[in-house]
PDB file of C-alpha atoms in Angstrom:
ATOM      1  CA  LEU A1340      55.349  41.596  34.141  1.00  0.00           C
ATOM      2  CA  LEU A1341      53.893  38.326  32.799  1.00  0.00           C
ATOM      3  CA  ASP A1342      53.631  36.920  36.323  1.00  0.00           C
ATOM      4  CA  GLU A1343      51.556  40.102  37.146  1.00  0.00           C
ATOM      5  CA  LEU A1344      49.575  39.692  34.000  1.00  0.00           C
ATOM      6  CA  ARG A1345      48.853  36.116  34.476  1.00  0.00           C
ATOM      7  CA  SER A1346      47.949  36.704  38.164  1.00  0.00           C
ATOM      8  CA  GLY A1347      45.781  39.540  37.106  1.00  0.00           C
ATOM      9  CA  ILE A1348      43.856  37.388  34.529  1.00  0.00           C
ATOM     10  CA  VAL A1349      43.332  34.460  37.111  1.00  0.00           C
ATOM     11  CA  VAL A1350      42.105  36.847  39.816  1.00  0.00           C
ATOM     12  CA  ALA A1351      39.685  38.460  37.487  1.00  0.00           C
ATOM     13  CA  ILE A1352      38.066  35.095  36.836  1.00  0.00           C
ATOM     14  CA  ILE A1353      38.122  34.414  40.608  1.00  0.00           C
ATOM     15  CA  GLY A1354      36.083  37.373  41.450  1.00  0.00           C
ATOM     16  CA  PRO A1355      36.433  40.781  43.186  1.00  0.00           C
ATOM     17  CA  ARG A1356      37.911  39.035  46.131  1.00  0.00           C
ATOM     18  CA  PHE A1357      40.293  36.149  46.071  1.00  0.00           C
ATOM     19  CA  GLU A1358      42.263  33.896  48.175  1.00  0.00           C
ATOM     20  CA  THR A1359      45.892  33.346  47.352  1.00  0.00           C
ATOM     21  CA  HIS A1360      46.068  29.683  48.040  1.00  0.00           C
ATOM     22  CA  LEU A1361      43.058  29.435  45.299  1.00  0.00           C
ATOM     23  CA  LEU A1362      44.932  31.649  42.936  1.00  0.00           C
ATOM     24  CA  ALA A1363      48.057  29.615  43.407  1.00  0.00           C
ATOM     25  CA  ALA A1364      45.898  26.464  42.773  1.00  0.00           C
ATOM     26  CA  VAL A1365      44.451  27.611  39.461  1.00  0.00           C
ATOM     27  CA  ALA A1366      47.305  29.522  37.921  1.00  0.00           C
ATOM     28  CA  ALA A1367      50.370  27.989  36.794  1.00  0.00           C
ATOM     29  CA  LEU A1368      52.633  30.539  38.667  1.00  0.00           C
ATOM     30  CA  PRO A1369      56.382  30.356  39.167  1.00  0.00           C
ATOM     31  CA  PRO A1370      57.857  30.103  42.925  1.00  0.00           C
ATOM     32  CA  THR A1371      57.860  33.874  43.072  1.00  0.00           C
ATOM     33  CA  TRP A1372      54.080  34.464  42.455  1.00  0.00           C
ATOM     34  CA  GLU A1373      53.617  35.952  45.710  1.00  0.00           C
ATOM     35  CA  GLU A1374      56.061  38.762  44.388  1.00  0.00           C
ATOM     36  CA  SER A1375      53.985  39.505  41.525  1.00  0.00           C
ATOM     37  CA  LEU A1376      50.950  40.025  43.640  1.00  0.00           C
ATOM     38  CA  TRP A1377      52.988  42.370  45.815  1.00  0.00           C
ATOM     39  CA  ARG A1378      53.730  44.290  42.845  1.00  0.00           C
ATOM     40  CA  LEU A1379      49.947  44.465  41.698  1.00  0.00           C
ATOM     41  CA  GLU A1380      49.323  45.779  45.223  1.00  0.00           C
ATOM     42  CA  GLU A1381      52.108  48.369  44.786  1.00  0.00           C
ATOM     43  CA  ALA A1382      50.711  49.476  41.702  1.00  0.00           C
ATOM     44  CA  GLY A1383      47.290  49.845  43.287  1.00  0.00           C
ATOM     45  CA  PHE A1384      45.250  47.140  41.301  1.00  0.00           C
ATOM     46  CA  VAL A1385      44.723  45.322  44.339  1.00  0.00           C
ATOM     47  CA  TYR A1386      44.923  45.471  48.259  1.00  0.00           C
ATOM     48  CA  LEU A1387      45.159  43.147  51.175  1.00  0.00           C
ATOM     49  CA  LEU A1388      41.876  42.499  52.668  1.00  0.00           C
ATOM     50  CA  ARG A1389      42.864  40.157  55.362  1.00  0.00           C
ATOM     51  CA  SER A1390      45.755  37.631  56.186  1.00  0.00           C
ATOM     52  CA  LEU A1391      44.160  35.271  58.729  1.00  0.00           C
ATOM     53  CA  PRO A1392      43.050  32.587  58.618  1.00  0.00           C
ATOM     54  CA  GLN A1393      43.735  32.889  54.699  1.00  0.00           C
ATOM     55  CA  THR A1394      45.280  35.707  52.790  1.00  0.00           C
ATOM     56  CA  VAL A1395      42.493  37.460  51.004  1.00  0.00           C
ATOM     57  CA  TYR A1396      42.891  40.264  48.386  1.00  0.00           C
ATOM     58  CA  ALA A1397      40.562  42.458  46.623  1.00  0.00           C
ATOM     59  CA  PHE A1398      40.393  44.458  43.504  1.00  0.00           C
ATOM     60  CA  ARG A1399      40.939  48.110  44.287  1.00  0.00           C
ATOM     61  CA  HIS A1400      38.323  48.927  41.753  1.00  0.00           C
ATOM     62  CA  ALA A1401      35.731  46.888  40.114  1.00  0.00           C
ATOM     63  CA  LEU A1402      36.344  48.485  37.019  1.00  0.00           C
ATOM     64  CA  GLY A1403      39.851  46.731  36.795  1.00  0.00           C
ATOM     65  CA  GLN A1404      38.504  43.572  37.259  1.00  0.00           C
ATOM     66  CA  GLU A1405      35.645  43.963  34.896  1.00  0.00           C
ATOM     67  CA  ALA A1406      38.223  45.237  32.160  1.00  0.00           C
ATOM     68  CA  ILE A1407      40.337  42.319  32.491  1.00  0.00           C
ATOM     69  CA  TYR A1408      37.588  39.957  32.509  1.00  0.00           C
ATOM     70  CA  ALA A1409      36.133  41.578  29.353  1.00  0.00           C
ATOM     71  CA  SER A1410      39.191  41.445  27.597  1.00  0.00           C
ATOM     72  CA  LEU A1411      39.174  37.317  27.545  1.00  0.00           C
ATOM     73  CA  SER A1412      37.657  35.432  25.130  1.00  0.00           C
ATOM     74  CA  GLU A1413      34.514  33.499  25.948  1.00  0.00           C
ATOM     75  CA  LYS A1414      36.215  30.026  25.435  1.00  0.00           C
ATOM     76  CA  ARG A1415      38.962  31.163  27.718  1.00  0.00           C
ATOM     77  CA  ARG A1416      36.805  32.537  30.417  1.00  0.00           C
ATOM     78  CA  LYS A1417      34.670  29.225  30.276  1.00  0.00           C
ATOM     79  CA  ALA A1418      37.792  27.200  30.679  1.00  0.00           C
ATOM     80  CA  MET A1419      39.148  29.184  33.456  1.00  0.00           C
ATOM     81  CA  HIS A1420      35.652  29.343  35.453  1.00  0.00           C
ATOM     82  CA  ARG A1421      35.900  25.472  35.017  1.00  0.00           C
ATOM     83  CA  GLN A1422      39.403  25.325  36.747  1.00  0.00           C
ATOM     84  CA  VAL A1423      38.432  27.743  39.380  1.00  0.00           C
ATOM     85  CA  GLY A1424      35.323  25.566  40.165  1.00  0.00           C
ATOM     86  CA  GLU A1425      37.268  22.529  40.042  1.00  0.00           C
ATOM     87  CA  ALA A1426      40.348  23.985  42.325  1.00  0.00           C
ATOM     88  CA  ILE A1427      37.511  25.046  45.088  1.00  0.00           C
ATOM     89  CA  GLU A1428      36.210  21.254  45.157  1.00  0.00           C
ATOM     90  CA  ARG A1429      39.596  20.054  45.415  1.00  0.00           C
ATOM     91  CA  LEU A1430      40.577  22.609  48.028  1.00  0.00           C
ATOM     92  CA  TYR A1431      37.509  22.685  50.231  1.00  0.00           C
ATOM     93  CA  PRO A1432      36.213  19.039  49.990  1.00  0.00           C
ATOM     94  CA  GLU A1433      34.791  19.197  53.375  1.00  0.00           C
ATOM     95  CA  ARG A1434      33.436  22.641  53.176  1.00  0.00           C
ATOM     96  CA  LEU A1435      31.781  22.511  50.005  1.00  0.00           C
ATOM     97  CA  GLY A1436      28.572  23.844  51.744  1.00  0.00           C
ATOM     98  CA  GLU A1437      30.173  26.939  52.382  1.00  0.00           C
ATOM     99  CA  ARG A1438      31.054  27.539  48.904  1.00  0.00           C
ATOM    100  CA  VAL A1439      28.097  26.670  47.049  1.00  0.00           C
ATOM    101  CA  ALA A1440      27.542  30.167  45.753  1.00  0.00           C
ATOM    102  CA  ASP A1441      30.951  30.360  44.455  1.00  0.00           C
ATOM    103  CA  LEU A1442      30.741  26.770  42.822  1.00  0.00           C
ATOM    104  CA  ALA A1443      27.449  27.755  41.188  1.00  0.00           C
ATOM    105  CA  HIS A1444      28.976  30.673  39.751  1.00  0.00           C
ATOM    106  CA  HIS A1445      31.836  29.175  38.293  1.00  0.00           C
ATOM    107  CA  PHE A1446      30.354  25.917  36.967  1.00  0.00           C
ATOM    108  CA  ASP A1447      27.327  28.279  35.376  1.00  0.00           C
ATOM    109  CA  ARG A1448      29.888  30.481  33.832  1.00  0.00           C
ATOM    110  CA  ALA A1449      31.958  27.504  32.508  1.00  0.00           C
ATOM    111  CA  ASP A1450      28.613  25.816  31.016  1.00  0.00           C
ATOM    112  CA  VAL A1451      29.160  22.653  32.922  1.00  0.00           C
ATOM    113  CA  ASP A1452      25.363  22.125  33.162  1.00  0.00           C
ATOM    114  CA  ARG A1453      25.187  19.097  35.466  1.00  0.00           C
ATOM    115  CA  LYS A1454      27.670  20.764  38.498  1.00  0.00           C
ATOM    116  CA  ALA A1455      25.985  23.963  37.575  1.00  0.00           C
ATOM    117  CA  LEU A1456      22.563  22.671  37.996  1.00  0.00           C
ATOM    118  CA  HIS A1457      23.479  20.944  41.206  1.00  0.00           C
ATOM    119  CA  TYR A1458      25.067  23.821  42.963  1.00  0.00           C
ATOM    120  CA  LEU A1459      22.572  26.228  41.623  1.00  0.00           C
ATOM    121  CA  LEU A1460      19.702  24.381  43.474  1.00  0.00           C
ATOM    122  CA  GLN A1461      21.975  24.364  46.556  1.00  0.00           C
ATOM    123  CA  GLU A1462      22.624  27.933  46.017  1.00  0.00           C
ATOM    124  CA  GLY A1463      18.811  28.632  45.989  1.00  0.00           C
ATOM    125  CA  GLU A1464      18.040  26.311  49.076  1.00  0.00           C
ATOM    126  CA  GLN A1465      20.647  28.004  51.132  1.00  0.00           C
ATOM    127  CA  ALA A1466      19.500  31.638  50.049  1.00  0.00           C
ATOM    128  CA  LEU A1467      15.797  30.502  51.079  1.00  0.00           C
ATOM    129  CA  ALA A1468      16.914  29.153  54.467  1.00  0.00           C
ATOM    130  CA  ALA A1469      18.909  32.539  55.133  1.00  0.00           C
ATOM    131  CA  TYR A1470      15.819  34.799  53.780  1.00  0.00           C
ATOM    132  CA  LEU A1471      17.783  36.046  51.135  1.00  0.00           C
ATOM    133  CA  ASN A1472      14.719  35.458  48.699  1.00  0.00           C
ATOM    134  CA  ASP A1473      15.674  37.799  45.860  1.00  0.00           C
ATOM    135  CA  GLU A1474      19.039  35.705  45.749  1.00  0.00           C
ATOM    136  CA  ALA A1475      17.228  32.539  45.950  1.00  0.00           C
ATOM    137  CA  VAL A1476      14.708  33.532  43.113  1.00  0.00           C
ATOM    138  CA  ARG A1477      17.810  34.402  40.821  1.00  0.00           C
ATOM    139  CA  ALA A1478      19.696  30.907  41.677  1.00  0.00           C
ATOM    140  CA  PHE A1479      16.368  28.951  40.734  1.00  0.00           C
ATOM    141  CA  GLN A1480      15.848  30.905  37.650  1.00  0.00           C
ATOM    142  CA  ARG A1481      19.501  30.260  36.629  1.00  0.00           C
ATOM    143  CA  ALA A1482      18.748  26.426  37.283  1.00  0.00           C
ATOM    144  CA  LEU A1483      15.665  26.504  35.535  1.00  0.00           C
ATOM    145  CA  ALA A1484      17.421  27.897  32.539  1.00  0.00           C
ATOM    146  CA  ARG A1485      19.880  24.999  32.641  1.00  0.00           C
ATOM    147  CA  LEU A1486      17.118  22.637  32.984  1.00  0.00           C
ATOM    148  CA  GLN A1487      15.504  24.098  30.102  1.00  0.00           C
ATOM    149  CA  LYS A1488      18.604  22.845  27.926  1.00  0.00           C
ATOM    150  CA  ASP A1489      18.415  19.348  29.437  1.00  0.00           C
ATOM    151  CA  LEU A1490      14.531  18.895  28.685  1.00  0.00           C
ATOM    152  CA  LEU A1491      15.476  19.586  24.893  1.00  0.00           C
ATOM    153  CA  SER A1492      18.224  17.088  25.045  1.00  0.00           C
ATOM    154  CA  THR A1493      17.243  13.319  23.985  1.00  0.00           C
ATOM    155  CA  ASP A1494      20.207  11.806  25.817  1.00  0.00           C
ATOM    156  CA  VAL A1495      19.094  12.741  29.202  1.00  0.00           C
ATOM    157  CA  GLU A1496      17.266  10.658  31.504  1.00  0.00           C
ATOM    158  CA  GLN A1497      13.968  12.671  32.322  1.00  0.00           C
ATOM    159  CA  VAL A1498      13.087  11.494  35.866  1.00  0.00           C
ATOM    160  CA  PRO A1499      16.004  13.482  37.694  1.00  0.00           C
ATOM    161  CA  VAL A1500      15.396  16.609  35.314  1.00  0.00           C
ATOM    162  CA  ALA A1501      11.716  16.450  36.429  1.00  0.00           C
ATOM    163  CA  ARG A1502      12.760  16.219  40.087  1.00  0.00           C
ATOM    164  CA  GLN A1503      15.153  19.088  39.792  1.00  0.00           C
ATOM    165  CA  ARG A1504      12.763  21.289  37.880  1.00  0.00           C
ATOM    166  CA  LEU A1505      10.178  20.600  40.669  1.00  0.00           C
ATOM    167  CA  ALA A1506      12.679  21.642  43.229  1.00  0.00           C
ATOM    168  CA  ALA A1507      13.587  24.766  41.333  1.00  0.00           C
ATOM    169  CA  LEU A1508      10.067  26.023  40.871  1.00  0.00           C
ATOM    170  CA  SER A1509       8.810  25.145  44.311  1.00  0.00           C
ATOM    171  CA  GLY A1510      12.027  27.016  45.890  1.00  0.00           C
ATOM    172  CA  MET A1511      11.338  29.912  43.670  1.00  0.00           C
ATOM    173  CA  GLY A1512       7.812  29.846  44.170  1.00  0.00           C
ATOM    174  CA  LYS A1513       8.302  30.107  47.884  1.00  0.00           C
ATOM    175  CA  ALA A1514      10.740  32.974  47.584  1.00  0.00           C
ATOM    176  CA  GLN A1515       8.485  34.963  45.514  1.00  0.00           C
ATOM    177  CA  LEU A1516       5.824  34.279  48.122  1.00  0.00           C
ATOM    178  CA  VAL A1517       8.002  35.604  50.865  1.00  0.00           C
ATOM    179  CA  ILE A1518       8.707  38.866  48.858  1.00  0.00           C
ATOM    180  CA  GLY A1519       5.363  39.485  48.278  1.00  0.00           C
ATOM    181  CA  ASP A1520       5.272  38.511  44.416  1.00  0.00           C
ATOM    182  CA  TYR A1521       1.916  36.679  44.665  1.00  0.00           C
ATOM    183  CA  GLU A1522       1.233  36.824  41.067  1.00  0.00           C
ATOM    184  CA  ASP A1523       4.592  35.431  39.904  1.00  0.00           C
ATOM    185  CA  ALA A1524       4.494  32.856  42.653  1.00  0.00           C
ATOM    186  CA  ASN A1525       0.999  31.611  41.981  1.00  0.00           C
ATOM    187  CA  THR A1526       2.495  31.224  38.189  1.00  0.00           C
ATOM    188  CA  THR A1527       5.736  29.540  39.300  1.00  0.00           C
ATOM    189  CA  LEU A1528       3.701  27.125  41.681  1.00  0.00           C
ATOM    190  CA  GLY A1529       1.311  26.332  38.886  1.00  0.00           C
ATOM    191  CA  ARG A1530       4.363  25.472  36.708  1.00  0.00           C
ATOM    192  CA  ALA A1531       5.413  23.124  39.386  1.00  0.00           C
ATOM    193  CA  LEU A1532       2.225  21.262  39.297  1.00  0.00           C
ATOM    194  CA  GLU A1533       2.221  20.562  35.738  1.00  0.00           C
TER     195      GLU A1533
END
């Protein structure tokens, strides 16, 4: 039962869909961890989404994942999000571009400011390029929130922060223009010129 609980907690942090090798990289699971996952599947908590090229499971009900996630302390959630983000970087060093949204999510939730900002800006740019403009706006907004913290800090070199702020504001302004949100785009792009 302990193995099932440990697996359930880690997969709740990873997200509604999770790869088994990522789960194994993050959780300190015993050699029988796959049996624990099968028991979670038999109990109806998760189901096999696909087995090739990598085994991916998903929560059967979003409420299950949300309930487990909500039961964790904020400190524990942050630590686990950081572990997941770092595991993704380790497991996919040559494919980080494909995992930008996951990395942005986990480092943002972990409050790892520099990495969160880096991946949030990339996520916004990728969303813009894919014409996912609402997602781009959200990513750039989250990046700007991180930058606001940096601007208030006295130990941060201001030149990179100013460049990142410009990238976030101009990217968000572009997305707002495409969406047709001209008033907000005007305001956002005006802020970029300040």
